[in-house]
Amino acid sequence: MVLPHKLILASGSPRRLELLRQAGIEPDHLMPTDVDETPRRAEHPRTLARRLSREKADAARKALKGDPQWPNRFILSADTVVAIGRRVLDKTELVNEASSALYRLSGRTHRVYTGICLVTPNDGLRQRVVETRVRFKRLSRMEVESYLASGEWRNKAGGYAIQGLAGTFIAKLVGSYSNVVGLPLLETVNLLTGEGYDVHAGWLAPERSAAQ
């Protein structure tokens, strides 16, 4: 008897969960992991995204080691980094941090890197890093202050969420939109499919699934 594959999302991000559901994928378990996200000295933002996604996957794998409840599981993790050149813009917790980030982004092009890491049931490991270039229009003081008042900047890399009000700031985007939100769907689905996970199982209409 072949056991169905299970998917564990090693993330507490509601945006990543929403994106997976958009792709018709419902994780069997959510497992947020706690890793130190501090960049290493002279570490490139792309390398940082790749390393952190790997560390999150490794932390989940270690926590599940020997657990008989998950004998045939995939572990999916991701980490998103926003950067101007080699300068990483951290998640903003304070309003002055968000204000500083927005003024840095104003009128400039920045890059968003998301590292995705997949641990397969046989403990194989696959990784990808996806890059998107985003250009902000030049922001007025009123726009910055109004956005800060909205509170959408809280705990967001670079101080903004593209799927919210900040979508009105985007003058140009080259690459994956879902990557900027937090999980590049095309690459994630391709990674899962390539390793034998049935991403289309959840695409069946409820009535059709019941009939079968």
PDB file of C-alpha atoms in Angstrom:
ATOM      1  CA  MET A   1       0.000   0.000   0.000  1.00  0.00           C
ATOM      2  CA  VAL A   2       1.403   3.387  -1.019  1.00  0.00           C
ATOM      3  CA  LEU A   3       0.835   6.061   1.614  1.00  0.00           C
ATOM      4  CA  PRO A   4      -0.396   9.428   0.333  1.00  0.00           C
ATOM      5  CA  HIS A   5       2.138  12.220   0.583  1.00  0.00           C
ATOM      6  CA  LYS A   6       1.677  14.782   3.330  1.00  0.00           C
ATOM      7  CA  LEU A   7       2.842  18.383   3.165  1.00  0.00           C
ATOM      8  CA  ILE A   8       4.184  20.325   6.122  1.00  0.00           C
ATOM      9  CA  LEU A   9       4.562  24.080   5.715  1.00  0.00           C
ATOM     10  CA  ALA A  10       7.458  25.212   7.907  1.00  0.00           C
ATOM     11  CA  SER A  11       6.184  28.774   8.149  1.00  0.00           C
ATOM     12  CA  GLY A  12       3.799  30.821  10.238  1.00  0.00           C
ATOM     13  CA  SER A  13       3.175  33.320   7.443  1.00  0.00           C
ATOM     14  CA  PRO A  14      -0.527  33.692   6.649  1.00  0.00           C
ATOM     15  CA  ARG A  15       0.475  35.059   3.233  1.00  0.00           C
ATOM     16  CA  ARG A  16       2.356  31.876   2.292  1.00  0.00           C
ATOM     17  CA  LEU A  17      -0.546  29.735   3.439  1.00  0.00           C
ATOM     18  CA  GLU A  18      -2.952  31.858   1.394  1.00  0.00           C
ATOM     19  CA  LEU A  19      -0.745  31.554  -1.687  1.00  0.00           C
ATOM     20  CA  LEU A  20      -0.555  27.756  -1.375  1.00  0.00           C
ATOM     21  CA  ARG A  21      -4.330  27.621  -1.064  1.00  0.00           C
ATOM     22  CA  GLN A  22      -4.572  29.818  -4.161  1.00  0.00           C
ATOM     23  CA  ALA A  23      -2.659  27.053  -5.954  1.00  0.00           C
ATOM     24  CA  GLY A  24      -5.145  24.464  -4.655  1.00  0.00           C
ATOM     25  CA  ILE A  25      -2.693  23.076  -2.089  1.00  0.00           C
ATOM     26  CA  GLU A  26      -3.764  22.610   1.518  1.00  0.00           C
ATOM     27  CA  PRO A  27      -0.858  21.780   3.861  1.00  0.00           C
ATOM     28  CA  ASP A  28      -1.512  18.930   6.276  1.00  0.00           C
ATOM     29  CA  HIS A  29       0.349  20.689   9.071  1.00  0.00           C
ATOM     30  CA  LEU A  30       1.724  24.156   9.820  1.00  0.00           C
ATOM     31  CA  MET A  31       5.055  24.207  11.634  1.00  0.00           C
ATOM     32  CA  PRO A  32       6.528  27.685  12.173  1.00  0.00           C
ATOM     33  CA  THR A  33      10.226  27.556  12.944  1.00  0.00           C
ATOM     34  CA  ASP A  34      12.359  29.987  14.913  1.00  0.00           C
ATOM     35  CA  VAL A  35      15.771  30.712  13.379  1.00  0.00           C
ATOM     36  CA  ASP A  36      18.156  33.649  13.701  1.00  0.00           C
ATOM     37  CA  GLU A  37      17.580  35.765  10.585  1.00  0.00           C
ATOM     38  CA  THR A  38      20.575  38.054  11.123  1.00  0.00           C
ATOM     39  CA  PRO A  39      22.656  38.344   7.925  1.00  0.00           C
ATOM     40  CA  ARG A  40      26.243  37.179   8.140  1.00  0.00           C
ATOM     41  CA  ARG A  41      29.067  39.603   7.480  1.00  0.00           C
ATOM     42  CA  ALA A  42      29.144  40.576   3.767  1.00  0.00           C
ATOM     43  CA  GLU A  43      26.416  38.001   3.000  1.00  0.00           C
ATOM     44  CA  HIS A  44      24.606  38.695  -0.285  1.00  0.00           C
ATOM     45  CA  PRO A  45      20.799  39.013   0.026  1.00  0.00           C
ATOM     46  CA  ARG A  46      20.295  36.101  -2.406  1.00  0.00           C
ATOM     47  CA  THR A  47      22.581  33.907  -0.300  1.00  0.00           C
ATOM     48  CA  LEU A  48      20.757  34.990   2.856  1.00  0.00           C
ATOM     49  CA  ALA A  49      17.359  33.972   1.445  1.00  0.00           C
ATOM     50  CA  ARG A  50      18.749  30.606   0.380  1.00  0.00           C
ATOM     51  CA  ARG A  51      20.438  29.949   3.726  1.00  0.00           C
ATOM     52  CA  LEU A  52      17.461  30.907   5.867  1.00  0.00           C
ATOM     53  CA  SER A  53      15.025  28.783   3.864  1.00  0.00           C
ATOM     54  CA  ARG A  54      17.384  25.836   4.337  1.00  0.00           C
ATOM     55  CA  GLU A  55      17.742  26.473   8.077  1.00  0.00           C
ATOM     56  CA  LYS A  56      13.971  26.640   8.506  1.00  0.00           C
ATOM     57  CA  ALA A  57      13.549  23.343   6.658  1.00  0.00           C
ATOM     58  CA  ASP A  58      16.326  21.741   8.701  1.00  0.00           C
ATOM     59  CA  ALA A  59      14.725  22.934  11.954  1.00  0.00           C
ATOM     60  CA  ALA A  60      11.389  21.383  10.976  1.00  0.00           C
ATOM     61  CA  ARG A  61      13.060  18.158   9.838  1.00  0.00           C
ATOM     62  CA  LYS A  62      14.925  17.884  13.137  1.00  0.00           C
ATOM     63  CA  ALA A  63      11.752  18.476  15.150  1.00  0.00           C
ATOM     64  CA  LEU A  64       9.917  15.751  13.208  1.00  0.00           C
ATOM     65  CA  LYS A  65      12.713  13.192  13.262  1.00  0.00           C
ATOM     66  CA  GLY A  66      11.391   9.831  14.420  1.00  0.00           C
ATOM     67  CA  ASP A  67       7.780  11.048  14.614  1.00  0.00           C
ATOM     68  CA  PRO A  68       5.642   8.129  13.324  1.00  0.00           C
ATOM     69  CA  GLN A  69       2.809  10.508  12.482  1.00  0.00           C
ATOM     70  CA  TRP A  70       4.688  11.809   9.424  1.00  0.00           C
ATOM     71  CA  PRO A  71       6.270   8.854   7.621  1.00  0.00           C
ATOM     72  CA  ASN A  72       5.695  10.130   4.100  1.00  0.00           C
ATOM     73  CA  ARG A  73       5.986  13.885   4.361  1.00  0.00           C
ATOM     74  CA  PHE A  74       7.291  16.778   2.360  1.00  0.00           C
ATOM     75  CA  ILE A  75       8.554  19.832   4.260  1.00  0.00           C
ATOM     76  CA  LEU A  76       8.300  23.181   2.494  1.00  0.00           C
ATOM     77  CA  SER A  77       9.964  26.318   3.832  1.00  0.00           C
ATOM     78  CA  ALA A  78      10.661  29.779   2.446  1.00  0.00           C
ATOM     79  CA  ASP A  79      12.310  33.054   3.328  1.00  0.00           C
ATOM     80  CA  THR A  80      11.870  36.417   1.619  1.00  0.00           C
ATOM     81  CA  VAL A  81      14.512  39.143   1.601  1.00  0.00           C
ATOM     82  CA  VAL A  82      14.054  42.713   0.339  1.00  0.00           C
ATOM     83  CA  ALA A  83      17.230  44.530  -0.679  1.00  0.00           C
ATOM     84  CA  ILE A  84      18.568  47.659  -2.330  1.00  0.00           C
ATOM     85  CA  GLY A  85      21.848  46.565  -3.836  1.00  0.00           C
ATOM     86  CA  ARG A  86      23.482  44.489  -1.106  1.00  0.00           C
ATOM     87  CA  ARG A  87      21.660  46.302   1.706  1.00  0.00           C
ATOM     88  CA  VAL A  88      18.980  44.125   3.297  1.00  0.00           C
ATOM     89  CA  LEU A  89      15.833  45.924   4.451  1.00  0.00           C
ATOM     90  CA  ASP A  90      14.666  44.117   7.573  1.00  0.00           C
ATOM     91  CA  LYS A  91      11.139  43.470   8.770  1.00  0.00           C
ATOM     92  CA  THR A  92       9.858  46.680  10.311  1.00  0.00           C
ATOM     93  CA  GLU A  93       8.613  46.624  13.884  1.00  0.00           C
ATOM     94  CA  LEU A  94       8.688  50.357  14.651  1.00  0.00           C
ATOM     95  CA  VAL A  95       7.153  53.234  12.717  1.00  0.00           C
ATOM     96  CA  ASN A  96      10.493  55.014  12.286  1.00  0.00           C
ATOM     97  CA  GLU A  97      11.958  51.837  10.751  1.00  0.00           C
ATOM     98  CA  ALA A  98       9.087  51.662   8.272  1.00  0.00           C
ATOM     99  CA  SER A  99       9.400  55.355   7.437  1.00  0.00           C
ATOM    100  CA  SER A 100      13.127  54.980   6.763  1.00  0.00           C
ATOM    101  CA  ALA A 101      12.539  51.938   4.539  1.00  0.00           C
ATOM    102  CA  LEU A 102       9.827  53.652   2.487  1.00  0.00           C
ATOM    103  CA  TYR A 103      11.955  56.727   1.836  1.00  0.00           C
ATOM    104  CA  ARG A 104      14.836  54.465   0.780  1.00  0.00           C
ATOM    105  CA  LEU A 105      12.555  52.655  -1.672  1.00  0.00           C
ATOM    106  CA  SER A 106      10.962  55.834  -3.018  1.00  0.00           C
ATOM    107  CA  GLY A 107      11.757  56.375  -6.695  1.00  0.00           C
ATOM    108  CA  ARG A 108      14.181  53.436  -6.792  1.00  0.00           C
ATOM    109  CA  THR A 109      14.361  49.852  -7.976  1.00  0.00           C
ATOM    110  CA  HIS A 110      14.886  47.161  -5.376  1.00  0.00           C
ATOM    111  CA  ARG A 111      15.033  43.385  -5.496  1.00  0.00           C
ATOM    112  CA  VAL A 112      13.013  40.776  -3.674  1.00  0.00           C
ATOM    113  CA  TYR A 113      14.559  37.332  -3.207  1.00  0.00           C
ATOM    114  CA  THR A 114      12.653  34.331  -1.945  1.00  0.00           C
ATOM    115  CA  GLY A 115      14.481  31.142  -1.105  1.00  0.00           C
ATOM    116  CA  ILE A 116      12.328  28.017  -1.172  1.00  0.00           C
ATOM    117  CA  CYS A 117      13.477  24.707   0.248  1.00  0.00           C
ATOM    118  CA  LEU A 118      11.789  21.330  -0.082  1.00  0.00           C
ATOM    119  CA  VAL A 119      12.667  18.265   1.984  1.00  0.00           C
ATOM    120  CA  THR A 120      11.394  15.077   0.320  1.00  0.00           C
ATOM    121  CA  PRO A 121      10.095  11.938   2.082  1.00  0.00           C
ATOM    122  CA  ASN A 122      13.456  10.218   1.563  1.00  0.00           C
ATOM    123  CA  ASP A 123      15.207  13.247   3.112  1.00  0.00           C
ATOM    124  CA  GLY A 124      16.398  14.649  -0.199  1.00  0.00           C
ATOM    125  CA  LEU A 125      16.678  18.403  -0.395  1.00  0.00           C
ATOM    126  CA  ARG A 126      15.813  20.770  -3.252  1.00  0.00           C
ATOM    127  CA  GLN A 127      16.272  24.538  -3.293  1.00  0.00           C
ATOM    128  CA  ARG A 128      15.491  27.509  -5.507  1.00  0.00           C
ATOM    129  CA  VAL A 129      15.974  31.247  -5.159  1.00  0.00           C
ATOM    130  CA  VAL A 130      13.628  33.488  -7.130  1.00  0.00           C
ATOM    131  CA  GLU A 131      14.340  37.165  -7.809  1.00  0.00           C
ATOM    132  CA  THR A 132      11.886  39.930  -8.664  1.00  0.00           C
ATOM    133  CA  ARG A 133      12.772  43.539  -9.461  1.00  0.00           C
ATOM    134  CA  VAL A 134      10.356  46.157  -8.156  1.00  0.00           C
ATOM    135  CA  ARG A 135      10.408  49.896  -8.821  1.00  0.00           C
ATOM    136  CA  PHE A 136       8.591  52.313  -6.533  1.00  0.00           C
ATOM    137  CA  LYS A 137       7.279  55.617  -7.785  1.00  0.00           C
ATOM    138  CA  ARG A 138       8.587  58.687  -5.978  1.00  0.00           C
ATOM    139  CA  LEU A 139       6.538  58.868  -2.809  1.00  0.00           C
ATOM    140  CA  SER A 140       5.181  62.118  -1.423  1.00  0.00           C
ATOM    141  CA  ARG A 141       5.299  62.877   2.264  1.00  0.00           C
ATOM    142  CA  MET A 142       1.516  62.501   2.439  1.00  0.00           C
ATOM    143  CA  GLU A 143       1.680  59.037   0.849  1.00  0.00           C
ATOM    144  CA  VAL A 144       4.327  57.859   3.297  1.00  0.00           C
ATOM    145  CA  GLU A 145       2.519  59.258   6.329  1.00  0.00           C
ATOM    146  CA  SER A 146      -0.822  57.830   5.198  1.00  0.00           C
ATOM    147  CA  TYR A 147       0.715  54.410   4.637  1.00  0.00           C
ATOM    148  CA  LEU A 148       2.355  54.488   8.044  1.00  0.00           C
ATOM    149  CA  ALA A 149      -1.015  55.361   9.577  1.00  0.00           C
ATOM    150  CA  SER A 150      -2.570  52.277   7.918  1.00  0.00           C
ATOM    151  CA  GLY A 151      -0.361  49.934   9.932  1.00  0.00           C
ATOM    152  CA  GLU A 152       0.172  47.605   6.959  1.00  0.00           C
ATOM    153  CA  TRP A 153       3.938  47.992   7.303  1.00  0.00           C
ATOM    154  CA  ARG A 154       4.126  46.050  10.574  1.00  0.00           C
ATOM    155  CA  ASN A 155       6.399  42.990  10.424  1.00  0.00           C
ATOM    156  CA  LYS A 156       6.878  43.364   6.665  1.00  0.00           C
ATOM    157  CA  ALA A 157      10.270  43.061   4.970  1.00  0.00           C
ATOM    158  CA  GLY A 158      11.083  46.471   3.515  1.00  0.00           C
ATOM    159  CA  GLY A 159       8.164  48.012   5.379  1.00  0.00           C
ATOM    160  CA  TYR A 160       5.467  47.249   2.821  1.00  0.00           C
ATOM    161  CA  ALA A 161       3.036  44.609   1.591  1.00  0.00           C
ATOM    162  CA  ILE A 162       2.547  44.647  -2.171  1.00  0.00           C
ATOM    163  CA  GLN A 163      -0.837  42.895  -1.913  1.00  0.00           C
ATOM    164  CA  GLY A 164      -2.214  45.809   0.109  1.00  0.00           C
ATOM    165  CA  LEU A 165      -2.213  49.574  -0.171  1.00  0.00           C
ATOM    166  CA  ALA A 166       1.443  49.636  -1.225  1.00  0.00           C
ATOM    167  CA  GLY A 167       0.390  48.093  -4.526  1.00  0.00           C
ATOM    168  CA  THR A 168      -0.401  51.682  -5.549  1.00  0.00           C
ATOM    169  CA  PHE A 169       3.305  52.554  -5.164  1.00  0.00           C
ATOM    170  CA  ILE A 170       4.549  50.068  -7.754  1.00  0.00           C
ATOM    171  CA  ALA A 171       5.649  51.705 -11.010  1.00  0.00           C
ATOM    172  CA  LYS A 172       7.199  48.569 -12.507  1.00  0.00           C
ATOM    173  CA  LEU A 173       7.632  44.908 -11.625  1.00  0.00           C
ATOM    174  CA  VAL A 174       9.844  42.424 -13.467  1.00  0.00           C
ATOM    175  CA  GLY A 175       9.412  38.813 -12.420  1.00  0.00           C
ATOM    176  CA  SER A 176       7.045  36.970 -10.107  1.00  0.00           C
ATOM    177  CA  TYR A 177       4.370  38.944  -8.249  1.00  0.00           C
ATOM    178  CA  SER A 178       3.697  36.073  -5.828  1.00  0.00           C
ATOM    179  CA  ASN A 179       7.410  36.058  -5.030  1.00  0.00           C
ATOM    180  CA  VAL A 180       7.078  39.582  -3.627  1.00  0.00           C
ATOM    181  CA  VAL A 181       4.071  38.488  -1.567  1.00  0.00           C
ATOM    182  CA  GLY A 182       6.199  35.725  -0.057  1.00  0.00           C
ATOM    183  CA  LEU A 183       6.090  32.530  -2.136  1.00  0.00           C
ATOM    184  CA  PRO A 184       6.767  32.219  -5.890  1.00  0.00           C
ATOM    185  CA  LEU A 185       3.942  29.946  -6.993  1.00  0.00           C
ATOM    186  CA  LEU A 186       5.307  28.793 -10.353  1.00  0.00           C
ATOM    187  CA  GLU A 187       8.631  27.664  -8.912  1.00  0.00           C
ATOM    188  CA  THR A 188       7.069  26.166  -5.780  1.00  0.00           C
ATOM    189  CA  VAL A 189       4.557  24.102  -7.732  1.00  0.00           C
ATOM    190  CA  ASN A 190       7.250  22.973 -10.174  1.00  0.00           C
ATOM    191  CA  LEU A 191       9.461  21.920  -7.269  1.00  0.00           C
ATOM    192  CA  LEU A 192       6.680  19.901  -5.644  1.00  0.00           C
ATOM    193  CA  THR A 193       5.573  18.324  -8.916  1.00  0.00           C
ATOM    194  CA  GLY A 194       9.121  17.404  -9.858  1.00  0.00           C
ATOM    195  CA  GLU A 195       9.506  15.454  -6.613  1.00  0.00           C
ATOM    196  CA  GLY A 196       6.249  13.526  -6.994  1.00  0.00           C
ATOM    197  CA  TYR A 197       3.828  15.547  -4.882  1.00  0.00           C
ATOM    198  CA  ASP A 198       0.358  15.634  -6.454  1.00  0.00           C
ATOM    199  CA  VAL A 199      -0.370  19.351  -6.519  1.00  0.00           C
ATOM    200  CA  HIS A 200      -3.561  18.826  -8.540  1.00  0.00           C
ATOM    201  CA  ALA A 201      -5.304  16.530  -6.053  1.00  0.00           C
ATOM    202  CA  GLY A 202      -7.077  19.495  -4.497  1.00  0.00           C
ATOM    203  CA  TRP A 203      -8.240  20.865  -7.838  1.00  0.00           C
ATOM    204  CA  LEU A 204     -11.147  18.451  -8.111  1.00  0.00           C
ATOM    205  CA  ALA A 205     -14.553  20.033  -7.528  1.00  0.00           C
ATOM    206  CA  PRO A 206     -16.092  18.700  -4.272  1.00  0.00           C
ATOM    207  CA  GLU A 207     -19.019  17.052  -6.067  1.00  0.00           C
ATOM    208  CA  ARG A 208     -16.703  15.337  -8.566  1.00  0.00           C
ATOM    209  CA  SER A 209     -14.383  14.142  -5.822  1.00  0.00           C
ATOM    210  CA  ALA A 210     -17.320  12.704  -3.862  1.00  0.00           C
ATOM    211  CA  ALA A 211     -18.632  10.890  -6.937  1.00  0.00           C
ATOM    212  CA  GLN A 212     -15.303   9.175  -7.388  1.00  0.00           C
TER     213      GLN A 212
END
